[in-house]
Short mmCIF file of C-alpha atoms in Angstrom, two decimals:
data_model
loop_
_atom_site.label_atom_id
_atom_site.label_comp_id
_atom_site.label_asym_id
_atom_site.label_seq_id
_atom_site.Cartn_x
_atom_site.Cartn_y
_atom_site.Cartn_z
CA LEU A 1 -33.22 158.11 62.81
CA PHE A 2 -35.85 159.87 61.06
CA SER A 3 -39.64 160.38 61.91
CA ARG A 4 -42.64 161.96 60.31
CA LEU A 5 -42.91 165.54 61.62
CA SER A 6 -46.45 165.60 62.73
CA ARG A 7 -48.39 168.67 61.04
CA ILE A 8 -50.13 171.17 63.20
CA PRO A 9 -53.64 171.68 61.24
CA SER A 10 -55.24 175.19 61.33
CA GLY A 11 -58.37 175.19 63.55
CA ARG A 12 -59.97 171.97 63.90
CA GLY A 13 -57.99 170.39 61.06
CA THR A 14 -59.21 169.46 57.70
CA LYS A 15 -59.75 166.26 55.60
CA GLN A 16 -57.00 167.53 53.24
CA THR A 17 -54.49 167.50 56.27
CA ARG A 18 -55.46 164.08 57.39
CA THR A 19 -55.16 162.83 53.90
CA HIS A 20 -51.62 164.04 53.46
CA GLN A 21 -50.71 162.61 56.88
CA LEU A 22 -51.65 159.17 55.78
CA HIS A 23 -50.05 159.77 52.39
CA ASP A 24 -46.87 160.62 54.21
CA GLN A 25 -47.09 157.26 56.26
CA GLN A 26 -47.34 155.31 53.16
CA SER A 27 -44.74 156.91 51.04
CA SER A 28 -41.97 157.75 53.45
CA ASP A 29 -39.96 154.68 52.71
CA GLU A 30 -40.01 155.43 48.70
CA HIS A 31 -38.77 159.20 49.50
CA LEU A 32 -36.09 158.13 52.01
CA ARG A 33 -33.00 155.41 51.73
CA VAL A 34 -30.27 155.05 54.23
CA VAL A 35 -27.49 153.90 51.94
CA ARG A 36 -24.93 152.75 54.32
CA VAL A 37 -24.10 152.83 58.02
CA GLN A 38 -20.36 152.57 58.93
CA PRO A 39 -17.94 153.74 61.56
CA VAL A 40 -15.83 156.71 60.62
CA VAL A 41 -12.49 157.76 62.42
CA LEU A 42 -12.52 161.61 62.87
CA GLY A 43 -9.00 163.35 63.67
CA GLU A 44 -5.70 161.47 64.57
CA GLY A 45 -3.91 160.58 67.53
CA VAL A 46 -5.22 160.92 71.06
CA ALA A 47 -7.72 163.62 69.79
CA SER A 48 -9.19 161.08 67.30
CA ARG A 49 -12.78 159.82 67.94
CA THR A 50 -14.84 157.17 66.27
CA ALA A 51 -18.36 158.19 65.05
CA THR A 52 -21.27 156.30 63.10
CA GLU A 53 -22.04 157.69 59.86
CA ALA A 54 -25.21 157.21 58.09
CA SER A 55 -25.49 158.21 54.64
CA VAL A 56 -28.88 159.07 53.47
CA GLN A 57 -30.59 159.95 50.25
CA LEU A 58 -34.01 161.85 49.87
CA VAL A 59 -35.95 161.50 46.57
CA TRP A 60 -39.12 163.40 45.73
CA SER A 61 -41.08 163.32 42.45
CA LEU A 62 -41.47 166.47 40.35
CA MET A 63 -45.24 166.87 39.44
CA ALA A 64 -45.22 169.59 36.55
CA PRO A 65 -48.34 171.85 37.00
CA LEU A 66 -51.39 171.51 34.88
CA GLU A 67 -51.62 174.10 32.10
CA LEU A 68 -53.61 177.19 33.03
CA SER A 69 -54.85 179.75 30.82
CA GLY A 70 -52.23 182.74 30.86
CA SER A 71 -50.03 180.87 33.18
CA PRO A 72 -47.88 177.74 33.53
CA LYS A 73 -46.80 175.92 30.62
CA SER A 74 -44.87 172.59 30.48
CA HIS A 75 -41.05 173.00 29.95
CA ASP A 76 -39.68 170.64 27.46
CA GLU A 77 -36.92 169.30 29.58
CA HIS A 78 -39.22 167.98 32.22
CA ASP A 79 -42.27 165.65 31.58
CA GLY A 80 -43.78 165.61 35.01
CA ASN A 81 -42.30 162.17 35.90
CA GLY A 82 -38.88 163.28 36.84
CA GLN A 83 -37.23 162.97 40.27
CA GLN A 84 -34.91 165.22 42.45
CA GLN A 85 -32.17 163.62 44.72
CA VAL A 86 -30.36 165.03 47.38
CA GLU A 87 -27.93 163.39 49.84
CA LEU A 88 -26.88 164.07 53.72
CA SER A 89 -24.86 162.42 56.15
CA VAL A 90 -25.98 161.86 59.98
CA LEU A 91 -22.77 161.63 62.31
CA ARG A 92 -23.69 159.99 65.48
CA GLY A 93 -21.12 161.15 68.10
CA LEU A 94 -19.16 163.66 66.46
CA LEU A 95 -18.63 165.15 69.78
CA SER A 96 -18.86 163.14 73.04
CA ALA A 97 -21.67 164.17 75.24
CA GLU A 98 -19.29 165.92 77.69
CA GLU A 99 -17.76 167.83 74.76
CA ALA A 100 -21.23 169.01 73.71
CA ARG A 101 -22.16 169.81 77.36
CA ALA A 102 -18.77 171.93 77.59
CA ILE A 103 -19.48 174.10 74.67
CA ALA A 104 -23.15 174.70 75.83
CA SER A 105 -21.85 175.70 79.25
CA LEU A 106 -19.74 178.47 77.59
CA LEU A 107 -22.92 179.98 76.10
CA PRO A 108 -24.18 183.19 77.72
CA THR A 109 -28.00 183.48 78.86
CA ASP A 110 -28.60 186.45 76.47
CA PHE A 111 -28.03 185.64 72.94
CA ASP A 112 -27.75 188.39 70.28
CA LEU A 113 -30.62 189.32 68.10
CA ASP A 114 -30.50 188.08 64.59
CA ARG A 115 -32.29 190.86 62.60
CA ALA A 116 -32.72 188.73 59.44
CA ASP A 117 -36.03 187.43 61.33
CA VAL A 118 -39.08 187.26 58.89
CA GLU A 119 -41.70 186.32 61.29
CA LEU A 120 -41.39 189.25 63.62
CA VAL A 121 -40.43 186.91 66.46
CA PRO A 122 -36.98 187.37 68.15
CA LYS A 123 -34.53 185.10 66.43
CA ARG A 124 -31.35 184.54 68.67
CA TRP A 125 -27.90 183.45 67.80
CA ILE A 126 -24.38 183.82 68.85
CA VAL A 127 -21.75 184.39 66.11
CA LEU A 128 -18.31 182.69 66.89
CA GLU A 129 -16.36 183.33 63.62
CA ARG A 130 -16.77 185.05 60.40
CA ALA A 131 -14.34 184.00 57.54
CA GLY A 132 -12.07 182.38 60.39
CA LYS A 133 -11.90 185.45 62.47
CA THR A 134 -12.86 185.25 66.06
CA GLN A 135 -15.79 187.75 66.91
CA THR A 136 -15.15 190.15 69.93
CA GLY A 137 -16.41 188.71 73.19
CA ARG A 138 -16.67 185.06 71.66
CA GLU A 139 -12.88 184.21 72.12
CA ALA A 140 -13.71 181.35 74.52
CA LEU A 141 -16.41 179.64 72.46
CA ALA A 142 -14.06 179.94 69.50
CA ALA A 143 -11.19 178.39 71.37
CA ALA A 144 -13.47 175.64 72.36
CA THR A 145 -14.84 174.82 69.02
CA ARG A 146 -11.68 175.36 66.82
CA PRO A 147 -9.90 172.02 67.65
CA VAL A 148 -13.11 170.18 66.56
CA ILE A 149 -13.31 172.29 63.39
CA GLU A 150 -9.42 171.66 62.43
CA GLY A 151 -9.33 168.02 63.71
CA ARG A 152 -12.46 166.58 62.94
CA ILE A 153 -14.91 168.51 60.76
CA LEU A 154 -12.84 169.97 57.95
CA PRO A 155 -11.03 166.71 57.33
CA TYR A 156 -14.42 164.87 57.26
CA ILE A 157 -15.91 167.33 54.99
CA ARG A 158 -12.89 167.78 52.58
CA GLN A 159 -12.95 163.88 51.94
CA ARG A 160 -16.64 163.33 52.25
CA LEU A 161 -17.70 165.91 49.68
CA GLU A 162 -14.47 165.68 47.73
CA CYS A 163 -13.64 169.34 48.30
CA PRO A 164 -10.18 169.71 49.21
CA GLY A 165 -10.43 173.66 49.12
CA CYS A 166 -13.52 173.79 51.65
CA VAL A 167 -13.45 176.26 54.47
CA ILE A 168 -15.52 177.28 57.19
CA CYS A 169 -17.00 180.79 56.53
CA SER A 170 -19.36 181.36 59.46
CA SER A 171 -19.43 179.42 62.95
CA ILE A 172 -22.74 180.40 64.89
CA VAL A 173 -24.75 178.89 67.64
CA ARG A 174 -28.63 179.17 67.35
CA ARG A 175 -31.22 178.78 69.95
CA TYR A 176 -34.97 177.90 69.10
CA SER A 177 -37.43 178.46 72.17
CA LEU A 178 -41.01 178.75 72.15
CA ALA A 179 -40.96 178.80 75.99
CA LEU A 180 -38.63 182.06 75.75
CA GLY A 181 -40.86 183.64 73.57
CA GLU A 182 -38.16 183.47 70.80
CA ARG A 183 -38.32 181.99 67.28
CA HIS A 184 -39.15 178.37 67.49
CA ARG A 185 -39.75 177.32 63.88
CA ASP A 186 -38.18 178.06 60.67
CA PRO A 187 -39.94 177.15 57.15
CA PRO A 188 -38.21 174.95 54.65
CA HIS A 189 -35.34 176.37 53.07
CA THR A 190 -31.87 175.92 51.44
CA ASP A 191 -28.76 177.55 52.68
CA GLY A 192 -27.87 179.81 49.90
CA GLN A 193 -24.80 181.29 51.17
CA ALA A 194 -23.18 177.83 51.60
CA PHE A 195 -21.89 174.97 49.69
CA ALA A 196 -22.30 172.86 52.68
CA THR A 197 -23.58 173.14 56.12
CA VAL A 198 -22.87 171.30 59.28
CA VAL A 199 -25.15 171.26 62.21
CA VAL A 200 -24.06 169.91 65.41
CA ALA A 201 -26.43 169.31 68.32
CA LEU A 202 -25.60 170.76 71.62
CA ASN A 203 -28.53 169.18 73.57
CA SER A 204 -30.89 166.45 73.10
CA ALA A 205 -34.03 165.85 71.10
CA GLY A 206 -36.67 164.07 73.48
CA GLN A 207 -35.08 165.36 76.53
CA ASP A 208 -34.59 169.09 76.15
CA TYR A 209 -36.85 169.78 73.51
CA GLU A 210 -39.70 168.19 71.27
CA GLY A 211 -39.13 168.51 67.41
CA GLY A 212 -36.13 169.89 65.96
CA LEU A 213 -34.40 169.83 62.78
CA TYR A 214 -36.43 168.47 59.78
CA VAL A 215 -35.70 167.77 55.98
CA VAL A 216 -38.51 167.63 53.26
CA THR A 217 -38.74 166.01 49.93
CA ASP A 218 -41.81 168.44 49.42
CA PRO A 219 -43.86 170.58 51.65
CA TRP A 220 -45.90 167.66 52.72
CA ARG A 221 -43.29 165.44 53.62
CA PRO A 222 -41.31 166.78 56.44
CA MET A 223 -39.11 164.43 58.51
CA THR A 224 -37.46 165.20 61.81
CA VAL A 225 -33.98 163.95 62.43
CA SER A 226 -33.61 162.81 65.81
CA LEU A 227 -30.22 164.17 67.12
CA GLN A 228 -28.64 163.75 70.54
CA ALA A 229 -25.97 166.22 71.87
CA GLY A 230 -22.75 165.57 69.95
CA ASP A 231 -24.68 164.21 66.83
CA ALA A 232 -24.20 166.20 63.52
CA VAL A 233 -25.93 166.66 60.04
CA VAL A 234 -23.84 167.37 57.00
CA HIS A 235 -25.53 168.57 53.87
CA ARG A 236 -24.85 170.20 50.43
CA TRP A 237 -26.60 173.40 49.43
CA ASP A 238 -29.49 171.62 47.80
CA LEU A 239 -31.12 170.15 50.82
CA GLN A 240 -34.51 171.69 51.97
CA HIS A 241 -34.69 171.58 55.73
CA GLY A 242 -36.31 173.80 58.42
CA VAL A 243 -36.64 173.63 62.19
CA GLN A 244 -39.88 172.95 64.45
CA VAL A 245 -39.63 173.14 68.25
CA SER A 246 -42.67 172.67 70.21
CA LYS A 247 -41.44 172.34 73.76
CA GLY A 248 -38.21 173.21 75.52
CA HIS A 249 -35.34 174.95 73.91
CA ARG A 250 -32.86 173.53 71.04
CA LEU A 251 -29.16 174.63 70.89
CA SER A 252 -27.38 173.84 67.58
CA TRP A 253 -23.92 174.83 66.64
CA ILE A 254 -23.80 175.54 62.76
CA LEU A 255 -21.19 175.79 60.21
CA TRP A 256 -21.57 177.40 56.92
CA VAL A 257 -18.61 175.94 54.41
CA GLN A 258 -17.68 177.43 51.01
CA ASP A 259 -15.79 175.33 48.54
CA SER A 260 -12.70 177.74 48.35
CA ALA A 261 -11.19 180.76 50.15
CA PRO A 262 -11.77 183.34 50.34
CA CYS A 263 -15.29 183.51 51.78
CA VAL A 264 -17.50 185.68 49.41
CA SER A 265 -20.92 187.27 49.64
CA GLN A 266 -23.85 185.05 48.49
CA ALA A 267 -24.38 186.89 45.25
CA GLU A 268 -20.88 186.27 44.32
CA PHE A 269 -21.01 182.75 45.55
CA HIS A 270 -24.14 181.89 43.22
CA ARG A 271 -21.77 182.96 40.27
CA ARG A 272 -19.98 179.58 40.78
CA PRO A 273 -19.93 177.56 37.37
CA TYR A 274 -21.38 174.34 39.10
CA PHE A 275 -25.09 176.04 39.85
CA ARG A 276 -25.51 176.83 36.29
CA LEU A 277 -24.16 173.16 35.30
CA ALA A 278 -26.67 171.68 37.72
CA ALA A 279 -29.46 173.92 36.48
CA GLU A 280 -28.81 172.71 32.91
CA ARG A 281 -28.81 169.22 34.19
CA GLY A 282 -32.24 169.59 35.57
CA ASN A 283 -31.62 170.35 39.24
CA VAL A 284 -34.70 172.44 40.25
CA VAL A 285 -32.82 173.95 43.39
CA ALA A 286 -30.03 175.36 41.21
CA MET A 287 -32.75 176.67 38.91
CA HIS A 288 -34.37 178.34 42.08
CA ILE A 289 -31.09 179.82 43.29
CA LEU A 290 -30.41 181.29 39.82
CA GLY A 291 -33.76 182.66 39.60
CA THR A 292 -33.83 184.30 43.07
CA GLY A 293 -31.98 187.02 44.89
CA GLU A 294 -29.61 189.31 42.86
CA SER A 295 -29.31 186.89 39.82
CA GLY A 296 -33.20 186.64 39.95
CA ARG A 297 -33.35 190.23 38.97
CA THR A 298 -32.04 189.54 35.43
CA GLN A 299 -33.92 188.14 32.48
CA GLU A 300 -31.96 185.08 32.47
CA GLY A 301 -32.64 184.80 36.18
CA LYS A 302 -36.35 185.04 35.59
CA ARG A 303 -36.10 182.37 33.00
CA TRP A 304 -34.56 180.09 35.58
CA LEU A 305 -37.19 180.67 38.23
CA ARG A 306 -40.13 179.79 35.75
CA HIS A 307 -38.21 176.59 34.58
CA ALA A 308 -38.04 175.55 38.26
CA ALA A 309 -41.71 176.44 38.68
CA GLU A 310 -42.72 174.65 35.45
CA ALA A 311 -40.62 171.62 36.57
CA GLY A 312 -42.68 171.37 39.69
CA PHE A 313 -40.62 172.89 42.44
CA VAL A 314 -43.08 174.22 44.81
CA LYS A 315 -40.92 176.89 46.40
CA SER A 316 -40.49 178.43 42.71
CA MET A 317 -44.19 178.21 42.01
CA GLY A 318 -44.72 180.63 44.94
CA GLN A 319 -42.02 182.76 44.31
CA LEU A 320 -42.98 182.99 40.68
CA GLY A 321 -46.39 183.99 41.77
CA SER A 322 -45.41 186.63 43.91
CA SER A 323 -43.24 188.17 41.09
CA LEU A 324 -46.26 188.21 38.72
CA GLU A 325 -48.80 190.18 41.17
CA GLN A 326 -48.07 193.54 39.68
CA ASN A 327 -48.25 192.70 35.99
CA ASP A 328 -50.37 189.64 35.72
CA GLU A 329 -52.60 189.05 38.95
CA GLU A 330 -54.46 185.84 37.23
CA ALA A 331 -51.48 184.13 36.60
CA ALA A 332 -49.84 185.11 39.96
CA ARG A 333 -53.15 183.85 41.67
CA ALA A 334 -52.90 180.59 39.72
CA TRP A 335 -49.27 180.02 40.62
CA LEU A 336 -49.87 181.00 44.17
CA LEU A 337 -52.75 178.72 44.51
CA MET A 338 -50.80 175.70 43.21
CA ALA A 339 -47.98 176.20 45.63
CA ALA A 340 -50.30 176.88 48.51
CA GLN A 341 -52.29 173.76 47.87
CA SER A 342 -48.99 171.78 47.87
CA GLY A 343 -48.39 173.11 51.35
CA ASP A 344 -46.00 176.04 50.99
CA ALA A 345 -46.75 178.37 53.90
CA GLY A 346 -45.33 181.50 52.18
CA ALA A 347 -47.49 181.01 49.08
CA GLN A 348 -50.67 180.37 51.55
CA SER A 349 -49.66 183.79 53.18
CA ALA A 350 -49.12 185.54 49.98
CA LEU A 351 -52.36 184.07 48.45
CA GLY A 352 -54.24 185.25 51.17
CA MET A 353 -52.95 188.70 51.14
CA LEU A 354 -53.75 188.87 47.36
CA LEU A 355 -57.31 187.67 47.90
CA LEU A 356 -57.80 190.22 50.62
CA ARG A 357 -56.55 193.19 48.39
CA ARG A 358 -59.12 192.09 45.89
CA GLY A 359 -61.84 192.00 48.38
#
């Protein structure tokens, strides 16, 4: 179900990279646990379908950064030995292979350009629905997917996540392809606009492409999830995940879910009380969410970002380092260095630019 994502070393590779690969192999079991595997019936009557559900827990240790002059201090609520735990479900056979092929056959050759790309490489998608409204020109795709949403996916999410008010706010199809000169990777991230995300494979890993969706416990422990056409992954807002496709092209149908109607903007969504409650209970992803974006521009948001960085959340270390560049370059360098050494690609890039500017 899961396999270690092979890291691609820069240049000839380094001893550090090889050491981390060995560490991955030795520690993968302690960071991933399959809680249960069971059949689940999705839908009712003749339209129902039985899938296999694997419930998975991912755990990673929070290592508080060492104190450096003028920079990181230990936060009282974290002793450096804490753990962060997230959950996801893998559904084998949410769709039949025939159903997945039928949806894929309706996709146009030319996908739309998602201008949210950050790597200056074309990022392709097709938007089927926004807030339950079919987008112009996507009527056939929406008609093919809506019965699956209403009959299988929404009932499962509402029961599994204990969210009776959950609604689908976006329905899209993404394509990742190195061969087509399009975006073929997505660095680790969380889906900040969603309470939950459903990713449905429309083609198969190992046959149509190599690589695919991966989940992480920290930047050095990415694990690919091997999905065949019709399989799905369901996760909440706190799962770090990304994509890496090295060959072929990957097609995935993605649903972003919010916990109640109407669908709202990301900034408004982050004002939901459970983000603050989770942060106060030590959830570093919630701290990071409150410390970035629109809320991150407030003094309270800046405090949350620092708390997450001091707790050992690598992504927050890099973000905090970047935010300090104008006012405290030495502290910025220290935070970026720690995040870069922990494998965060964004921090590695930011640190390189900072050092180049210093000459």
